CSV table of C-alpha atoms in Angstrom, one decimal:
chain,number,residue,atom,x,y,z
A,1,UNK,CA,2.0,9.4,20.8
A,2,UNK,CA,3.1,9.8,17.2
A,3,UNK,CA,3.6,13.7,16.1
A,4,UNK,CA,0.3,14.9,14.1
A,5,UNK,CA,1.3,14.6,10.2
A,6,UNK,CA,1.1,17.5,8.4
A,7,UNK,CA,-1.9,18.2,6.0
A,8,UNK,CA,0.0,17.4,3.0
A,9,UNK,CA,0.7,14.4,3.9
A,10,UNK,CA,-2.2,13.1,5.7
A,11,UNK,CA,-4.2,14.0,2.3
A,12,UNK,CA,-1.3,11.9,0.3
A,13,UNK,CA,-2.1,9.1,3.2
A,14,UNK,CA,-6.1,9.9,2.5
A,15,UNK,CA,-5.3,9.3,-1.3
A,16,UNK,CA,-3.3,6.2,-0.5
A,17,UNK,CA,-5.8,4.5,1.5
A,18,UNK,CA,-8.8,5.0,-1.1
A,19,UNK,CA,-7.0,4.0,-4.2
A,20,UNK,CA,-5.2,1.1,-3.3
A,21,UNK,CA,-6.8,-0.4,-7.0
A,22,UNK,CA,-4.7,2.1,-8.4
A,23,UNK,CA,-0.5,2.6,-9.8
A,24,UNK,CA,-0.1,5.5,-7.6
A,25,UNK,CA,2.4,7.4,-9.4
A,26,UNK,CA,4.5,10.0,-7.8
A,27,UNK,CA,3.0,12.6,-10.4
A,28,UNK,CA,-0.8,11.8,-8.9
A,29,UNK,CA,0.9,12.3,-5.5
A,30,UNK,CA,2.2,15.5,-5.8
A,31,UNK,CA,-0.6,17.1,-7.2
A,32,UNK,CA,-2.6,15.8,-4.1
A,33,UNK,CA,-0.2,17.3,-1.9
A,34,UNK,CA,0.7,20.3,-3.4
A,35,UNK,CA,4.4,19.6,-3.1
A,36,UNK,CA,6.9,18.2,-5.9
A,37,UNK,CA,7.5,15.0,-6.2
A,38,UNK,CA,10.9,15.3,-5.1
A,39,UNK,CA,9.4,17.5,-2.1
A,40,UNK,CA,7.0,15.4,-1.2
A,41,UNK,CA,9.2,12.0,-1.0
A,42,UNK,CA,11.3,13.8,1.4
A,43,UNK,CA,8.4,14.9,3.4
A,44,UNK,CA,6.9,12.3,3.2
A,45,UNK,CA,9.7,10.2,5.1
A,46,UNK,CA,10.6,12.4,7.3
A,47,UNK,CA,7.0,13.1,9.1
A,48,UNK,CA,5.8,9.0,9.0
A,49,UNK,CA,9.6,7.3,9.3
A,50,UNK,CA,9.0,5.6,6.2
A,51,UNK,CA,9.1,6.1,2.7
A,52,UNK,CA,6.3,6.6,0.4
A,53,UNK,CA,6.7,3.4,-1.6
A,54,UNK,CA,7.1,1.8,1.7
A,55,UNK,CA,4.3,2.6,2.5
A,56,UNK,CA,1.9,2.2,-0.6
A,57,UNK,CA,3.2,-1.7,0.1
A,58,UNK,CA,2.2,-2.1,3.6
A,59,UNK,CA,-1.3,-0.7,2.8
A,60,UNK,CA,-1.6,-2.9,-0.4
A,61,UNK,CA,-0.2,-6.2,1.6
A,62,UNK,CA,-2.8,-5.2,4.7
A,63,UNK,CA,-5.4,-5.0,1.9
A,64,UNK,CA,-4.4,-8.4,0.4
A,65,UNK,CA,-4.4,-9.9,3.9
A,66,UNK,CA,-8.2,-8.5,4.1
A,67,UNK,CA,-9.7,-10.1,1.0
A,68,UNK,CA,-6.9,-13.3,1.1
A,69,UNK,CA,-9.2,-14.0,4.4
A,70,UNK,CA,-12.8,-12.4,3.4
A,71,UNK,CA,-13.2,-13.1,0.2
A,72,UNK,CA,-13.0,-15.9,-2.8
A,73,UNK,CA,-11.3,-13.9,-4.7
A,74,UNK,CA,-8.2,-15.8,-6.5
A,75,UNK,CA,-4.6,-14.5,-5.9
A,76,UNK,CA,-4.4,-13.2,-9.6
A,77,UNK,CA,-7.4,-11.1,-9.4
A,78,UNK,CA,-6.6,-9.5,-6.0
A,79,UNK,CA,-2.9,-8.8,-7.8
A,80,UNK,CA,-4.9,-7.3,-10.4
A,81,UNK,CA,-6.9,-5.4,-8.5
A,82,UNK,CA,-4.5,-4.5,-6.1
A,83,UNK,CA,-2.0,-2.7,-9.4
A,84,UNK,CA,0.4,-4.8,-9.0
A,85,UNK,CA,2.6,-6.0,-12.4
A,86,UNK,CA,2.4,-9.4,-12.3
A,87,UNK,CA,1.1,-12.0,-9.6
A,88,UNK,CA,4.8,-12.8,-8.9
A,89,UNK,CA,5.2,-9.2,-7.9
A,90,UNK,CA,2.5,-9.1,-5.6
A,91,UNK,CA,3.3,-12.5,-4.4
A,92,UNK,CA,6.9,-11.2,-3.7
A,93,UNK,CA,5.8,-8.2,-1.9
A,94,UNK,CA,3.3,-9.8,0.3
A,95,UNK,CA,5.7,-12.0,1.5
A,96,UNK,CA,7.8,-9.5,2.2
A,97,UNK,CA,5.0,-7.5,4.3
A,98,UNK,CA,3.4,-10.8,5.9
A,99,UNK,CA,6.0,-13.0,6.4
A,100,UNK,CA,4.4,-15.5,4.0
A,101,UNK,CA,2.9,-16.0,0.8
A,102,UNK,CA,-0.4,-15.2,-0.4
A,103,UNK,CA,-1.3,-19.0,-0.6
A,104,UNK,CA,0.4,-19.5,2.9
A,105,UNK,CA,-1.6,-16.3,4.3
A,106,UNK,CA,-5.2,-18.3,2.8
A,107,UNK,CA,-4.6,-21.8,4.4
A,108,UNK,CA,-3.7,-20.2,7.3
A,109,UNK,CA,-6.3,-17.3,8.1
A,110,UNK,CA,-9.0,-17.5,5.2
């Protein structure tokens, strides 16, 4: 059974989770949690075993996955929405979380 996450951080998981359209900035983060950003990181990592940007990924690339198989929506705009840079970058870190590409992820699931 994983340990129950402190308040803090389940709020900065909370925040995560419903603006996923977002750049979540370490700035909007901190303020959520009450802790400095500095804080917070280290927190952050040492409750959940992973680190904050780590885990702002995994929740975008499970997003992705969701409207890659659901929905019409072309990769650029779900890189859009998503907050990501560029379509490379999201195409990059998708890959990264999925073990694929975008495009791969589609043909395969959508």
């Amino acid at each position: 059974e994983a340990p129950k996450l402190s308040l803090p951080i389940q709020s900065c998981q909370a925040y995560i989770q419903q603006h996923l359209g977002e750049k979540l900035s370490m700035e909007v983060l901190s303020r959520v949690s009450g802790y400095t950003p500095h804080y917070l990181a280290a927190r952050f990592k040492e409750e959940t075993g992973q680190s904050l940007t780590d885990f702002i990924l995994s929740k975008k690339a499970e997003e992705a996955k969701r409207l890659l198989r659901y929905s019409e929506k072309p990769l650029t705009a779900i890189s859009t929405y998503l907050a990501f840079s560029s379509p490379s970058h999201f195409s990059r870190v998708f890959k990264q979380y999925a073990g694929m590409l975008p495009r791969e992820y589609r043909e395969k699931y959508g």
